[in-house]
Amino acid sequence: MTVAHHIATHYLSVGYGKHKVLCNISLRVEAPSFILLAGRNGSGKSTLLRTLLGLIECLDGDIQISGASINAMTALQRSKLIGYVSSKPFAINNFKVAQVVATGRAPYTNWTNVLNNNDKFLIEKAISDLKIENIADKKTDAISDGERQKTMIARALAQNTPIIILDEPTAFLDYPSKKDLITMLQRLVSEHNKIVISSSHDLDLLIPVVNNIWFCNKQLVYSDTPENMMQYDDFKMFYNK
């Protein structure tokens, strides 16, 4: 039986040092769910995502994944639960695209990094899902930013985690690729019972398809359905800017 995972934050504050960027965040999301994280530049979106990943310590409160605090998890345990795509695609020198995608299986291989048949299947499927078969044998420093972003998304898919967090994943993609990616993320949520949380400024593409919006505004995070969120004055001002 498939486990239904969830993420919950309890009076969470995030930021750096003594500076709180977002405060008093109490949210809960259960699989399957597609969440859009929205807000102006500098509103704390990336800081919140990095805290959910365990890359930044909580300033106050706690984050739990399926009842377990991320503070009690090792990096390896977190890597089996959460896949991550950064907002900045980068080249890994001398690595081919397929090799980068294969690193998504690192949490499951032993120190020899030997891939079994399931690992190979997931790698090939991720490459196929992102339609990057034509660049699989190219080195990542010889492809475009958009292709590198697709490579890192494929790497997260190959990781095959119940939760996927993406920070501005469509930023370097052309319009057809944006549409394809969003359709694929919808399918991951509905067919594979995943939680997908994505920050984005492509509101027109995402609002019609997500289950909930988390809106970062004035150091708080508001959570509601897209229909209800569109009634909030602050969100309407942000959306219509």
mmCIF file of C-alpha atoms in Angstrom:
data_model
loop_
_atom_site.group_PDB
_atom_site.id
_atom_site.type_symbol
_atom_site.label_atom_id
_atom_site.label_comp_id
_atom_site.label_asym_id
_atom_site.label_seq_id
_atom_site.Cartn_x
_atom_site.Cartn_y
_atom_site.Cartn_z
ATOM 1 C CA MET A 1 0.000 0.000 0.000
ATOM 2 C CA THR A 2 1.307 3.462 -0.960
ATOM 3 C CA VAL A 3 2.065 5.715 1.984
ATOM 4 C CA ALA A 4 0.338 9.119 1.821
ATOM 5 C CA HIS A 5 2.978 11.607 2.902
ATOM 6 C CA HIS A 6 2.352 15.047 4.339
ATOM 7 C CA ILE A 7 4.290 18.161 5.311
ATOM 8 C CA ALA A 8 3.320 20.289 8.297
ATOM 9 C CA THR A 9 4.894 23.442 9.705
ATOM 10 C CA HIS A 10 4.197 24.563 13.255
ATOM 11 C CA TYR A 11 4.659 28.270 14.096
ATOM 12 C CA LEU A 12 7.658 28.288 11.786
ATOM 13 C CA SER A 13 9.875 31.348 11.320
ATOM 14 C CA VAL A 14 12.501 31.406 8.583
ATOM 15 C CA GLY A 15 15.384 33.729 7.785
ATOM 16 C CA TYR A 16 19.086 34.242 8.356
ATOM 17 C CA GLY A 17 20.832 34.910 11.645
ATOM 18 C CA LYS A 18 18.463 36.999 13.735
ATOM 19 C CA HIS A 19 16.613 38.382 10.712
ATOM 20 C CA LYS A 20 13.199 36.772 10.252
ATOM 21 C CA VAL A 21 11.941 36.857 6.667
ATOM 22 C CA LEU A 22 8.677 34.972 7.296
ATOM 23 C CA CYS A 23 7.037 34.363 10.668
ATOM 24 C CA ASN A 24 4.433 32.208 12.384
ATOM 25 C CA ILE A 25 3.908 29.801 9.460
ATOM 26 C CA SER A 26 1.499 26.968 10.238
ATOM 27 C CA LEU A 27 0.699 24.964 7.111
ATOM 28 C CA ARG A 28 -0.239 21.399 6.277
ATOM 29 C CA VAL A 29 -0.273 19.733 2.877
ATOM 30 C CA GLU A 30 -1.098 16.093 2.163
ATOM 31 C CA ALA A 31 -0.364 13.990 -0.896
ATOM 32 C CA PRO A 32 -1.481 14.217 -3.602
ATOM 33 C CA SER A 33 -1.147 17.984 -3.876
ATOM 34 C CA PHE A 34 0.271 20.609 -6.235
ATOM 35 C CA ILE A 35 1.212 23.859 -4.458
ATOM 36 C CA LEU A 36 2.161 27.171 -6.063
ATOM 37 C CA LEU A 37 4.414 29.341 -3.899
ATOM 38 C CA ALA A 38 3.904 32.944 -4.974
ATOM 39 C CA GLY A 39 5.088 36.370 -3.878
ATOM 40 C CA ARG A 40 7.138 39.342 -4.913
ATOM 41 C CA ASN A 41 10.902 39.129 -5.296
ATOM 42 C CA GLY A 42 12.463 39.281 -1.844
ATOM 43 C CA SER A 43 9.293 38.094 -0.094
ATOM 44 C CA GLY A 44 10.991 34.964 1.271
ATOM 45 C CA LYS A 45 9.965 32.245 -1.187
ATOM 46 C CA SER A 46 13.429 30.749 -1.706
ATOM 47 C CA THR A 47 14.235 31.045 2.003
ATOM 48 C CA LEU A 48 11.075 29.108 2.867
ATOM 49 C CA LEU A 49 11.858 26.394 0.316
ATOM 50 C CA ARG A 50 15.438 26.011 1.539
ATOM 51 C CA THR A 51 14.174 25.727 5.114
ATOM 52 C CA LEU A 52 11.657 23.050 4.114
ATOM 53 C CA LEU A 53 14.570 21.174 2.547
ATOM 54 C CA GLY A 54 16.585 21.355 5.756
ATOM 55 C CA LEU A 55 19.307 23.442 4.081
ATOM 56 C CA ILE A 56 18.614 26.362 6.448
ATOM 57 C CA GLU A 57 17.793 25.925 10.120
ATOM 58 C CA CYS A 58 14.381 27.010 11.384
ATOM 59 C CA LEU A 59 14.599 30.189 13.441
ATOM 60 C CA ASP A 60 11.477 29.182 15.389
ATOM 61 C CA GLY A 61 8.990 26.339 15.228
ATOM 62 C CA ASP A 62 9.301 23.029 13.444
ATOM 63 C CA ILE A 63 8.799 21.248 10.130
ATOM 64 C CA GLN A 64 7.530 17.681 10.076
ATOM 65 C CA ILE A 65 7.353 15.246 7.201
ATOM 66 C CA SER A 66 4.797 12.517 7.817
ATOM 67 C CA GLY A 67 5.093 13.142 11.561
ATOM 68 C CA ALA A 68 8.895 13.196 11.788
ATOM 69 C CA SER A 69 10.806 16.428 12.430
ATOM 70 C CA ILE A 70 13.343 17.281 9.732
ATOM 71 C CA ASN A 71 15.680 18.339 12.555
ATOM 72 C CA ALA A 72 15.899 14.685 13.561
ATOM 73 C CA MET A 73 16.672 13.479 10.021
ATOM 74 C CA THR A 74 20.041 12.937 8.417
ATOM 75 C CA ALA A 75 20.783 14.455 5.021
ATOM 76 C CA LEU A 76 20.464 10.956 3.506
ATOM 77 C CA GLN A 77 17.030 10.452 5.058
ATOM 78 C CA ARG A 78 15.852 13.820 3.722
ATOM 79 C CA SER A 79 17.218 13.031 0.262
ATOM 80 C CA LYS A 80 14.963 9.963 0.098
ATOM 81 C CA LEU A 81 11.926 12.099 0.877
ATOM 82 C CA ILE A 82 12.501 15.388 -0.959
ATOM 83 C CA GLY A 83 13.821 16.116 -4.443
ATOM 84 C CA TYR A 84 14.958 19.667 -5.182
ATOM 85 C CA VAL A 85 15.462 21.786 -8.277
ATOM 86 C CA SER A 86 17.288 25.080 -7.742
ATOM 87 C CA SER A 87 16.339 28.294 -9.525
ATOM 88 C CA LYS A 88 19.846 28.478 -11.018
ATOM 89 C CA PRO A 89 20.828 25.735 -13.456
ATOM 90 C CA PHE A 90 24.525 24.980 -13.353
ATOM 91 C CA ALA A 91 27.010 22.981 -15.369
ATOM 92 C CA ILE A 92 28.927 20.117 -13.801
ATOM 93 C CA ASN A 93 32.239 20.100 -15.627
ATOM 94 C CA ASN A 94 33.038 16.945 -17.608
ATOM 95 C CA PHE A 95 29.668 15.356 -16.743
ATOM 96 C CA LYS A 96 27.300 14.314 -19.483
ATOM 97 C CA VAL A 97 23.589 15.027 -19.115
ATOM 98 C CA ALA A 98 22.765 11.353 -18.509
ATOM 99 C CA GLN A 99 25.454 11.168 -15.810
ATOM 100 C CA VAL A 100 23.991 14.190 -14.020
ATOM 101 C CA VAL A 101 20.502 12.666 -14.118
ATOM 102 C CA ALA A 102 21.985 9.435 -12.730
ATOM 103 C CA THR A 103 23.252 11.283 -9.640
ATOM 104 C CA GLY A 104 19.598 11.460 -8.576
ATOM 105 C CA ARG A 105 19.935 7.790 -7.631
ATOM 106 C CA ALA A 106 22.838 8.489 -5.242
ATOM 107 C CA PRO A 107 20.700 8.144 -2.062
ATOM 108 C CA TYR A 108 19.889 4.561 -3.043
ATOM 109 C CA THR A 109 23.211 3.232 -4.338
ATOM 110 C CA ASN A 110 25.991 2.065 -2.077
ATOM 111 C CA TRP A 111 29.507 3.493 -2.024
ATOM 112 C CA THR A 112 30.295 1.761 -5.335
ATOM 113 C CA ASN A 113 27.515 3.777 -7.071
ATOM 114 C CA VAL A 114 26.531 0.673 -9.041
ATOM 115 C CA LEU A 115 23.122 1.176 -10.688
ATOM 116 C CA ASN A 116 20.629 -1.686 -10.647
ATOM 117 C CA ASN A 117 17.909 -2.225 -13.244
ATOM 118 C CA ASN A 118 15.393 -0.103 -11.325
ATOM 119 C CA ASP A 119 17.884 2.769 -11.101
ATOM 120 C CA LYS A 120 18.507 2.578 -14.850
ATOM 121 C CA PHE A 121 14.774 2.472 -15.586
ATOM 122 C CA LEU A 122 14.101 5.597 -13.491
ATOM 123 C CA ILE A 123 17.004 7.470 -15.100
ATOM 124 C CA GLU A 124 15.856 6.597 -18.614
ATOM 125 C CA LYS A 125 12.251 7.479 -17.790
ATOM 126 C CA ALA A 126 13.249 10.876 -16.365
ATOM 127 C CA ILE A 127 15.270 11.661 -19.487
ATOM 128 C CA SER A 128 12.307 10.624 -21.634
ATOM 129 C CA ASP A 129 9.785 12.610 -19.569
ATOM 130 C CA LEU A 130 11.851 15.788 -20.006
ATOM 131 C CA LYS A 131 12.385 15.028 -23.712
ATOM 132 C CA ILE A 132 16.170 15.413 -23.455
ATOM 133 C CA GLU A 133 17.209 12.169 -25.169
ATOM 134 C CA ASN A 134 18.891 14.232 -27.889
ATOM 135 C CA ILE A 135 21.332 15.815 -25.409
ATOM 136 C CA ALA A 136 21.829 12.845 -23.062
ATOM 137 C CA ASP A 137 25.418 12.328 -24.266
ATOM 138 C CA LYS A 138 26.353 16.012 -24.307
ATOM 139 C CA LYS A 139 28.391 17.603 -21.527
ATOM 140 C CA THR A 140 26.459 20.046 -19.363
ATOM 141 C CA ASP A 141 28.824 22.922 -20.089
ATOM 142 C CA ALA A 142 27.965 22.590 -23.803
ATOM 143 C CA ILE A 143 24.178 22.987 -23.545
ATOM 144 C CA SER A 144 21.861 25.951 -22.957
ATOM 145 C CA ASP A 145 20.550 27.182 -19.603
ATOM 146 C CA GLY A 146 17.110 25.813 -20.492
ATOM 147 C CA GLU A 147 18.582 22.398 -21.273
ATOM 148 C CA ARG A 148 20.542 22.452 -18.026
ATOM 149 C CA GLN A 149 17.336 23.259 -16.138
ATOM 150 C CA LYS A 150 15.592 20.312 -17.792
ATOM 151 C CA THR A 151 18.571 18.150 -16.806
ATOM 152 C CA MET A 152 18.265 19.140 -13.141
ATOM 153 C CA ILE A 153 14.502 18.536 -13.192
ATOM 154 C CA ALA A 154 15.146 15.084 -14.679
ATOM 155 C CA ARG A 155 17.671 14.458 -11.907
ATOM 156 C CA ALA A 156 14.979 15.237 -9.303
ATOM 157 C CA LEU A 157 12.528 12.918 -11.066
ATOM 158 C CA ALA A 158 15.090 10.100 -11.106
ATOM 159 C CA GLN A 159 15.460 10.576 -7.349
ATOM 160 C CA ASN A 160 11.835 9.364 -7.170
ATOM 161 C CA THR A 161 10.940 11.072 -3.898
ATOM 162 C CA PRO A 162 7.396 11.509 -2.555
ATOM 163 C CA ILE A 163 7.968 15.281 -2.334
ATOM 164 C CA ILE A 164 9.458 17.501 -5.044
ATOM 165 C CA ILE A 165 10.361 21.137 -4.389
ATOM 166 C CA LEU A 166 11.133 23.392 -7.334
ATOM 167 C CA ASP A 167 12.379 26.983 -7.140
ATOM 168 C CA GLU A 168 11.386 28.863 -10.324
ATOM 169 C CA PRO A 169 11.686 25.745 -12.525
ATOM 170 C CA THR A 170 10.224 27.444 -15.621
ATOM 171 C CA ALA A 171 12.506 30.499 -15.555
ATOM 172 C CA PHE A 172 14.828 29.353 -18.362
ATOM 173 C CA LEU A 173 12.309 27.387 -20.417
ATOM 174 C CA ASP A 174 10.513 28.405 -23.591
ATOM 175 C CA TYR A 175 6.710 28.465 -23.569
ATOM 176 C CA PRO A 176 6.113 24.934 -24.967
ATOM 177 C CA SER A 177 8.616 23.501 -22.469
ATOM 178 C CA LYS A 178 6.882 25.354 -19.621
ATOM 179 C CA LYS A 179 3.546 23.839 -20.637
ATOM 180 C CA ASP A 180 5.071 20.350 -20.935
ATOM 181 C CA LEU A 181 6.729 20.621 -17.525
ATOM 182 C CA ILE A 182 3.559 21.750 -15.763
ATOM 183 C CA THR A 183 1.554 18.955 -17.404
ATOM 184 C CA MET A 184 4.169 16.440 -16.257
ATOM 185 C CA LEU A 185 4.097 17.783 -12.689
ATOM 186 C CA GLN A 186 0.289 17.484 -12.693
ATOM 187 C CA ARG A 187 0.658 13.864 -13.758
ATOM 188 C CA LEU A 188 3.203 13.142 -11.015
ATOM 189 C CA VAL A 189 0.753 14.483 -8.432
ATOM 190 C CA SER A 190 -2.355 12.731 -9.707
ATOM 191 C CA GLU A 191 -0.906 9.419 -10.881
ATOM 192 C CA HIS A 192 1.953 8.946 -8.413
ATOM 193 C CA ASN A 193 0.506 10.507 -5.252
ATOM 194 C CA LYS A 194 3.244 13.101 -4.831
ATOM 195 C CA ILE A 195 3.462 16.506 -3.202
ATOM 196 C CA VAL A 196 4.866 19.111 -5.599
ATOM 197 C CA ILE A 197 5.696 22.591 -4.290
ATOM 198 C CA SER A 198 6.865 25.072 -6.899
ATOM 199 C CA SER A 199 7.668 28.755 -6.671
ATOM 200 C CA SER A 200 7.005 30.596 -9.902
ATOM 201 C CA HIS A 201 6.131 33.899 -11.525
ATOM 202 C CA ASP A 202 4.260 32.062 -14.308
ATOM 203 C CA LEU A 203 0.980 32.574 -12.499
ATOM 204 C CA ASP A 204 -1.252 32.341 -15.565
ATOM 205 C CA LEU A 205 0.067 28.859 -16.334
ATOM 206 C CA LEU A 206 -0.033 27.493 -12.792
ATOM 207 C CA ILE A 207 -3.088 29.001 -11.114
ATOM 208 C CA PRO A 208 -5.534 26.954 -13.241
ATOM 209 C CA VAL A 209 -3.877 23.636 -12.336
ATOM 210 C CA VAL A 210 -2.635 23.836 -8.718
ATOM 211 C CA ASN A 211 -4.605 22.731 -5.654
ATOM 212 C CA ASN A 212 -3.424 25.508 -3.357
ATOM 213 C CA ILE A 213 -1.462 28.739 -3.367
ATOM 214 C CA TRP A 214 0.960 29.762 -0.640
ATOM 215 C CA PHE A 215 1.290 33.545 -0.883
ATOM 216 C CA CYS A 216 4.264 35.195 0.843
ATOM 217 C CA ASN A 217 3.299 38.737 1.781
ATOM 218 C CA LYS A 218 4.385 41.122 4.548
ATOM 219 C CA GLN A 219 6.352 38.410 6.451
ATOM 220 C CA LEU A 220 3.382 36.023 6.492
ATOM 221 C CA VAL A 221 2.333 33.062 4.345
ATOM 222 C CA TYR A 222 -1.318 32.833 3.330
ATOM 223 C CA SER A 223 -2.670 29.492 2.121
ATOM 224 C CA ASP A 224 -5.875 28.995 0.165
ATOM 225 C CA THR A 225 -7.369 27.554 -3.004
ATOM 226 C CA PRO A 226 -6.737 29.515 -6.207
ATOM 227 C CA GLU A 227 -10.399 30.533 -6.345
ATOM 228 C CA ASN A 228 -10.351 31.958 -2.822
ATOM 229 C CA MET A 229 -6.884 33.487 -3.141
ATOM 230 C CA MET A 230 -8.039 35.515 -6.147
ATOM 231 C CA GLN A 231 -10.464 37.300 -3.815
ATOM 232 C CA TYR A 232 -7.699 38.636 -1.520
ATOM 233 C CA ASP A 233 -6.932 42.288 -2.219
ATOM 234 C CA ASP A 234 -3.177 41.895 -1.663
ATOM 235 C CA PHE A 235 -3.009 38.904 -3.985
ATOM 236 C CA LYS A 236 -5.087 40.636 -6.663
ATOM 237 C CA MET A 237 -2.685 43.607 -6.519
ATOM 238 C CA PHE A 238 0.271 41.218 -6.837
ATOM 239 C CA TYR A 239 -1.346 39.230 -9.650
ATOM 240 C CA ASN A 240 -2.323 42.334 -11.647
ATOM 241 C CA LYS A 241 0.974 44.185 -11.174
#
